[in-house]
């Protein structure tokens, strides 16, 4: 049995992506869920992945994995452009779906995924794992407590060193770009502050730079947002940065709170609060945000517990991503056909 005392999830994994060890394999081991099957374009790679990570068997194809009656949850960490098509296929097969972000290539496809989830009646969630960690929960608590006063400004930056030129994140046909891979976190984090800002933010301006040798693909993008209550926001991303920076800073009329790494808080679990009374640093724990996420997803699937993320939220995020691209002079990501 899993740690909740309920029946373990029976998970099938699409692809043999490196992120999966951190995002699913280790959390499943920690929480007692089964890794039933894996499929990859290269069967040898899938077999090595299964042997190395304790996956029970290898499926011959993505379609075969989705059709497997023993798989009740499909985890989709494929390239961005393959999220939408395989999310749709998994939902059509009646599976629960945990999809890496973003849920689709553009808002129209995300809306199709939402319709498929509604029709299937299964659980669909976009994997914004940061939201489940105590670091983000504590930021929200501090803001809600009134300690910082009225929300005035928030800025989030998600930046990494450049992946190799051959990386699919630089591929326009596979819906690549800094905003798709990184900036979605910045935008989502700012969206989640709506309860303390008078409502959801609107996009005011956006600027972006194109990756050399990758026409139509953004290397960086900065978005300016405005909240109904008067606060402003800056959501930035950069996929060829000097190093890792995944910080968020929330500024109120009486103080500010900062998390040096809100996306991967297991690497830096600090929340720093500064007010007129002084400065304090809180440590919220280095347990993986992905483990918290899998626990919450399982509680929804097996027990009907509420989730802060659903297909509606995924559509709203993609609408904002599309708007950022258009405002910055780019096109929304094209849909990938399989």
Short mmCIF file of C-alpha atoms in Angstrom, two decimals:
data_model
loop_
_atom_site.label_atom_id
_atom_site.label_comp_id
_atom_site.label_asym_id
_atom_site.label_seq_id
_atom_site.Cartn_x
_atom_site.Cartn_y
_atom_site.Cartn_z
CA UNK A 1 0.00 0.00 0.00
CA UNK A 2 1.06 3.61 -0.52
CA UNK A 3 1.80 5.98 2.33
CA UNK A 4 -1.86 7.12 2.37
CA UNK A 5 -3.07 3.62 3.14
CA UNK A 6 -4.90 3.54 -0.19
CA UNK A 7 -4.21 1.38 -3.22
CA UNK A 8 -0.97 2.48 -4.94
CA UNK A 9 -1.18 4.26 -8.25
CA UNK A 10 -0.22 2.10 -11.21
CA UNK A 11 1.87 4.45 -13.32
CA UNK A 12 2.97 4.21 -16.93
CA UNK A 13 5.78 6.50 -18.10
CA UNK A 14 5.98 7.95 -21.61
CA UNK A 15 9.60 8.24 -22.67
CA UNK A 16 12.83 7.77 -20.79
CA UNK A 17 13.57 11.42 -20.07
CA UNK A 18 16.31 12.25 -17.59
CA UNK A 19 13.97 14.45 -15.56
CA UNK A 20 11.82 11.43 -14.75
CA UNK A 21 14.18 10.07 -12.10
CA UNK A 22 13.80 13.28 -10.10
CA UNK A 23 10.22 14.08 -11.00
CA UNK A 24 8.62 10.64 -10.66
CA UNK A 25 10.91 7.67 -9.94
CA UNK A 26 12.23 8.86 -6.58
CA UNK A 27 8.83 10.23 -5.44
CA UNK A 28 7.09 6.97 -6.38
CA UNK A 29 9.62 4.99 -4.37
CA UNK A 30 9.20 7.34 -1.42
CA UNK A 31 5.42 7.12 -1.46
CA UNK A 32 4.87 3.48 -2.41
CA UNK A 33 3.37 3.80 -5.89
CA UNK A 34 3.98 1.28 -8.66
CA UNK A 35 5.92 1.98 -11.84
CA UNK A 36 4.13 -0.48 -14.06
CA UNK A 37 5.50 0.28 -17.53
CA UNK A 38 7.69 2.56 -19.61
CA UNK A 39 7.80 3.12 -23.36
CA UNK A 40 10.34 4.99 -25.46
CA UNK A 41 11.04 5.49 -29.16
CA UNK A 42 14.19 3.39 -28.64
CA UNK A 43 13.22 0.11 -27.00
CA UNK A 44 16.78 -0.51 -25.83
CA UNK A 45 16.73 2.80 -24.00
CA UNK A 46 13.39 1.90 -22.41
CA UNK A 47 14.77 -1.46 -21.30
CA UNK A 48 17.81 0.21 -19.73
CA UNK A 49 15.55 2.73 -18.02
CA UNK A 50 13.28 0.00 -16.65
CA UNK A 51 16.22 -2.04 -15.38
CA UNK A 52 17.86 0.96 -13.76
CA UNK A 53 14.75 2.30 -12.06
CA UNK A 54 12.71 -0.72 -11.11
CA UNK A 55 9.96 -0.29 -13.70
CA UNK A 56 8.05 -3.55 -13.99
CA UNK A 57 7.99 -3.90 -17.77
CA UNK A 58 8.60 -2.22 -21.12
CA UNK A 59 5.76 -1.43 -23.51
CA UNK A 60 6.37 -1.64 -27.25
CA UNK A 61 5.09 1.87 -27.95
CA UNK A 62 3.45 4.88 -26.34
CA UNK A 63 0.11 3.67 -27.71
CA UNK A 64 0.59 0.21 -26.22
CA UNK A 65 1.43 1.71 -22.83
CA UNK A 66 -1.69 3.85 -22.88
CA UNK A 67 -3.80 0.84 -23.83
CA UNK A 68 -2.38 -1.29 -21.00
CA UNK A 69 -5.30 -2.11 -18.66
CA UNK A 70 -2.97 -2.30 -15.67
CA UNK A 71 -1.84 1.30 -16.14
CA UNK A 72 -4.27 3.71 -14.53
CA UNK A 73 -2.06 6.84 -14.50
CA UNK A 74 -0.01 8.10 -17.45
CA UNK A 75 2.93 10.39 -16.72
CA UNK A 76 3.90 12.51 -19.72
CA UNK A 77 7.38 14.13 -19.60
CA UNK A 78 7.92 14.14 -23.37
CA UNK A 79 9.10 17.15 -25.38
CA UNK A 80 6.71 20.10 -25.08
CA UNK A 81 5.09 19.57 -28.46
CA UNK A 82 4.23 15.97 -27.56
CA UNK A 83 2.38 16.85 -24.36
CA UNK A 84 -0.89 17.75 -26.05
CA UNK A 85 -1.20 14.80 -28.47
CA UNK A 86 -0.33 12.14 -25.90
CA UNK A 87 -2.37 13.78 -23.15
CA UNK A 88 -5.34 13.57 -25.52
CA UNK A 89 -4.58 9.92 -26.30
CA UNK A 90 -4.27 8.99 -22.63
CA UNK A 91 -7.49 10.76 -21.68
CA UNK A 92 -9.32 9.10 -24.57
CA UNK A 93 -8.20 5.76 -23.11
CA UNK A 94 -9.73 6.70 -19.76
CA UNK A 95 -6.45 7.22 -17.91
CA UNK A 96 -5.60 9.75 -15.24
CA UNK A 97 -2.86 12.05 -16.54
CA UNK A 98 0.00 13.83 -14.82
CA UNK A 99 1.51 15.98 -17.57
CA UNK A 100 4.71 17.92 -17.42
CA UNK A 101 4.19 21.59 -18.14
CA UNK A 102 3.06 23.07 -20.36
CA UNK A 103 0.00 20.89 -20.96
CA UNK A 104 -0.09 21.62 -24.69
CA UNK A 105 1.61 23.65 -27.42
CA UNK A 106 -0.91 26.50 -27.36
CA UNK A 107 -4.18 27.56 -25.79
CA UNK A 108 -6.39 25.99 -28.46
CA UNK A 109 -4.79 22.60 -27.89
CA UNK A 110 -4.97 23.06 -24.11
CA UNK A 111 -8.70 23.70 -24.46
CA UNK A 112 -9.01 20.45 -26.42
CA UNK A 113 -7.20 18.63 -23.61
CA UNK A 114 -9.67 20.17 -21.14
CA UNK A 115 -12.62 18.92 -23.16
CA UNK A 116 -11.06 15.45 -23.29
CA UNK A 117 -10.54 15.47 -19.52
CA UNK A 118 -14.15 16.52 -18.95
CA UNK A 119 -15.34 13.72 -21.24
CA UNK A 120 -13.09 11.11 -19.62
CA UNK A 121 -14.05 12.07 -16.08
CA UNK A 122 -10.51 11.27 -14.95
CA UNK A 123 -7.97 13.42 -13.14
CA UNK A 124 -5.80 15.67 -15.28
CA UNK A 125 -3.07 17.81 -13.75
CA UNK A 126 -0.26 19.94 -15.10
CA UNK A 127 2.88 19.29 -13.04
CA UNK A 128 3.56 22.66 -11.42
CA UNK A 129 5.18 20.84 -8.53
CA UNK A 130 6.54 23.99 -6.88
CA UNK A 131 3.02 24.85 -5.73
CA UNK A 132 2.89 21.86 -3.36
CA UNK A 133 6.10 22.59 -1.47
CA UNK A 134 6.02 24.35 1.93
CA UNK A 135 8.19 27.16 0.50
CA UNK A 136 5.43 28.36 -1.80
CA UNK A 137 2.74 27.66 0.76
CA UNK A 138 4.67 29.75 3.29
CA UNK A 139 5.04 32.66 0.86
CA UNK A 140 1.27 32.65 0.44
CA UNK A 141 0.73 32.42 4.20
CA UNK A 142 2.99 35.38 4.90
CA UNK A 143 1.20 37.46 2.28
CA UNK A 144 -2.23 36.39 3.53
CA UNK A 145 -1.30 37.20 7.16
CA UNK A 146 -0.98 40.90 6.38
CA UNK A 147 2.61 41.04 7.63
CA UNK A 148 3.78 42.45 4.30
CA UNK A 149 0.85 44.84 4.01
CA UNK A 150 -0.82 45.38 0.64
CA UNK A 151 0.75 43.64 -2.34
CA UNK A 152 2.68 46.17 -4.42
CA UNK A 153 4.99 44.22 -6.73
CA UNK A 154 6.20 40.70 -7.45
CA UNK A 155 9.09 39.57 -9.61
CA UNK A 156 9.99 36.04 -10.62
CA UNK A 157 12.98 34.90 -12.66
CA UNK A 158 13.52 31.35 -13.90
CA UNK A 159 16.83 30.99 -15.74
CA UNK A 160 19.28 28.21 -16.60
CA UNK A 161 22.49 27.74 -18.55
CA UNK A 162 21.95 27.00 -22.23
CA UNK A 163 21.08 23.41 -23.21
CA UNK A 164 22.94 21.99 -26.25
CA UNK A 165 21.83 23.27 -29.64
CA UNK A 166 20.39 19.83 -30.40
CA UNK A 167 18.10 19.92 -27.35
CA UNK A 168 14.36 19.74 -28.28
CA UNK A 169 13.77 22.81 -26.11
CA UNK A 170 15.29 24.82 -28.99
CA UNK A 171 12.95 23.23 -31.55
CA UNK A 172 10.00 25.29 -32.80
CA UNK A 173 8.21 22.21 -34.27
CA UNK A 174 8.41 20.65 -30.77
CA UNK A 175 7.05 23.83 -29.15
CA UNK A 176 10.36 24.88 -27.66
CA UNK A 177 11.43 28.18 -26.16
CA UNK A 178 12.39 29.73 -22.85
CA UNK A 179 8.83 30.75 -22.05
CA UNK A 180 7.49 27.24 -22.63
CA UNK A 181 10.18 25.53 -20.60
CA UNK A 182 10.90 28.06 -17.85
CA UNK A 183 8.73 31.15 -18.05
CA UNK A 184 5.60 29.12 -17.49
CA UNK A 185 6.75 28.85 -13.85
CA UNK A 186 7.17 32.62 -13.53
CA UNK A 187 3.78 33.31 -15.05
CA UNK A 188 2.07 30.63 -13.00
CA UNK A 189 3.60 31.85 -9.74
CA UNK A 190 2.32 35.37 -10.47
CA UNK A 191 -1.11 34.03 -11.38
CA UNK A 192 -1.32 32.22 -8.04
CA UNK A 193 -1.12 35.56 -6.19
CA UNK A 194 -4.51 36.66 -7.54
CA UNK A 195 -6.33 36.17 -4.19
CA UNK A 196 -4.21 38.94 -2.64
CA UNK A 197 -4.13 41.22 -5.67
CA UNK A 198 -7.79 41.86 -6.42
CA UNK A 199 -7.92 39.19 -9.11
CA UNK A 200 -5.95 37.65 -11.95
CA UNK A 201 -3.17 39.66 -13.59
CA UNK A 202 -3.37 40.96 -17.14
CA UNK A 203 -0.46 41.21 -19.54
CA UNK A 204 0.75 44.77 -20.05
CA UNK A 205 3.90 44.26 -22.12
CA UNK A 206 6.39 41.61 -23.21
CA UNK A 207 9.84 41.58 -24.78
CA UNK A 208 11.86 38.61 -26.04
CA UNK A 209 15.07 37.65 -27.80
CA UNK A 210 15.35 35.00 -30.50
CA UNK A 211 17.83 32.14 -30.20
CA UNK A 212 20.55 32.38 -32.84
CA UNK A 213 20.10 29.56 -35.32
CA UNK A 214 16.58 28.75 -34.08
CA UNK A 215 14.12 31.03 -35.89
CA UNK A 216 10.95 31.70 -33.93
CA UNK A 217 12.34 30.27 -30.68
CA UNK A 218 12.76 32.60 -27.72
CA UNK A 219 16.03 32.48 -25.78
CA UNK A 220 14.60 34.84 -23.18
CA UNK A 221 11.34 36.61 -22.49
CA UNK A 222 10.28 39.28 -20.00
CA UNK A 223 6.60 39.92 -19.28
CA UNK A 224 5.10 42.85 -17.36
CA UNK A 225 1.79 42.20 -15.64
CA UNK A 226 -0.75 44.34 -13.83
CA UNK A 227 -3.20 43.23 -11.14
CA UNK A 228 -6.70 44.71 -10.64
CA UNK A 229 -5.70 45.92 -7.17
CA UNK A 230 -2.89 48.07 -8.57
CA UNK A 231 0.09 45.79 -7.95
CA UNK A 232 2.55 45.07 -10.75
CA UNK A 233 4.44 41.94 -11.69
CA UNK A 234 7.54 40.95 -13.64
CA UNK A 235 7.76 37.39 -15.00
CA UNK A 236 11.13 36.71 -16.60
CA UNK A 237 12.84 33.66 -18.09
CA UNK A 238 16.16 32.98 -19.77
CA UNK A 239 17.37 29.70 -21.28
CA UNK A 240 20.97 30.80 -21.91
CA UNK A 241 21.73 32.45 -18.59
CA UNK A 242 25.05 32.59 -16.77
CA UNK A 243 23.79 30.07 -14.24
CA UNK A 244 20.77 28.86 -12.29
CA UNK A 245 18.35 31.47 -10.91
CA UNK A 246 14.82 30.52 -9.89
CA UNK A 247 13.92 33.26 -7.48
CA UNK A 248 10.75 35.10 -6.52
CA UNK A 249 10.38 38.34 -4.56
CA UNK A 250 7.06 39.56 -3.19
CA UNK A 251 6.95 43.22 -2.15
CA UNK A 252 4.23 44.67 0.03
CA UNK A 253 3.55 48.06 1.55
CA UNK A 254 5.14 46.99 4.85
CA UNK A 255 7.82 44.50 3.81
CA UNK A 256 8.92 41.80 1.40
CA UNK A 257 9.42 38.05 1.21
CA UNK A 258 11.90 36.25 -1.02
CA UNK A 259 12.47 32.62 -1.97
CA UNK A 260 15.87 32.11 -3.63
CA UNK A 261 14.66 28.97 -5.44
CA UNK A 262 10.89 28.59 -5.53
CA UNK A 263 10.95 26.17 -8.48
CA UNK A 264 13.33 23.64 -6.90
CA UNK A 265 13.03 24.44 -3.19
CA UNK A 266 14.65 21.14 -2.25
CA UNK A 267 17.91 22.80 -3.39
CA UNK A 268 17.34 25.93 -1.29
CA UNK A 269 14.47 25.85 1.19
CA UNK A 270 14.75 29.41 2.47
CA UNK A 271 12.06 32.04 2.73
CA UNK A 272 13.52 35.40 3.79
CA UNK A 273 11.11 37.96 5.26
CA UNK A 274 12.13 41.61 5.70
CA UNK A 275 9.98 44.20 7.46
CA UNK A 276 10.54 47.25 9.64
CA UNK A 277 10.79 44.84 12.59
CA UNK A 278 13.84 43.17 11.06
CA UNK A 279 14.82 40.22 8.90
CA UNK A 280 14.32 36.51 9.47
CA UNK A 281 15.07 33.39 7.47
CA UNK A 282 12.76 30.40 7.61
CA UNK A 283 13.80 26.95 6.42
CA UNK A 284 10.89 24.93 5.07
CA UNK A 285 12.55 21.55 4.42
CA UNK A 286 14.41 19.87 1.60
CA UNK A 287 11.90 17.12 0.88
CA UNK A 288 11.29 17.12 -2.87
CA UNK A 289 8.52 19.27 -4.31
CA UNK A 290 7.86 16.38 -6.71
CA UNK A 291 7.15 14.07 -3.78
CA UNK A 292 4.62 16.51 -2.35
CA UNK A 293 3.08 16.73 -5.80
CA UNK A 294 2.72 12.97 -6.26
CA UNK A 295 1.14 12.65 -2.82
CA UNK A 296 -1.43 15.30 -3.67
CA UNK A 297 -2.16 13.78 -7.09
CA UNK A 298 -2.61 10.31 -5.56
CA UNK A 299 -4.92 11.70 -2.88
CA UNK A 300 -7.09 13.13 -5.63
CA UNK A 301 -7.12 9.97 -7.74
CA UNK A 302 -7.71 7.54 -4.88
CA UNK A 303 -9.65 9.66 -2.40
CA UNK A 304 -11.13 12.61 -4.26
CA UNK A 305 -9.11 15.19 -2.32
CA UNK A 306 -9.11 18.69 -3.85
CA UNK A 307 -6.26 19.90 -6.05
CA UNK A 308 -5.18 23.48 -6.75
CA UNK A 309 -4.47 22.56 -10.39
CA UNK A 310 -6.78 21.22 -13.08
CA UNK A 311 -7.41 21.44 -16.82
CA UNK A 312 -9.05 24.86 -16.45
CA UNK A 313 -5.91 26.23 -14.82
CA UNK A 314 -3.79 24.73 -17.61
CA UNK A 315 -5.86 26.53 -20.25
CA UNK A 316 -5.55 29.85 -18.42
CA UNK A 317 -1.77 29.46 -18.25
CA UNK A 318 -1.53 28.66 -21.96
CA UNK A 319 -3.71 31.65 -22.85
CA UNK A 320 -1.25 33.88 -21.00
CA UNK A 321 1.74 32.18 -22.65
CA UNK A 322 0.23 32.72 -26.10
CA UNK A 323 -0.47 36.36 -25.25
CA UNK A 324 3.14 36.86 -24.15
CA UNK A 325 4.45 35.47 -27.42
CA UNK A 326 2.18 37.66 -29.50
CA UNK A 327 2.97 40.78 -27.46
CA UNK A 328 6.70 40.11 -27.82
CA UNK A 329 6.46 39.75 -31.59
CA UNK A 330 6.60 35.95 -31.77
CA UNK A 331 3.95 33.45 -32.81
CA UNK A 332 2.24 31.02 -30.47
CA UNK A 333 3.85 27.59 -30.60
CA UNK A 334 2.59 25.39 -33.45
CA UNK A 335 0.76 22.20 -32.74
CA UNK A 336 2.83 19.04 -33.16
CA UNK A 337 1.26 16.28 -35.23
CA UNK A 338 1.98 12.62 -34.43
#
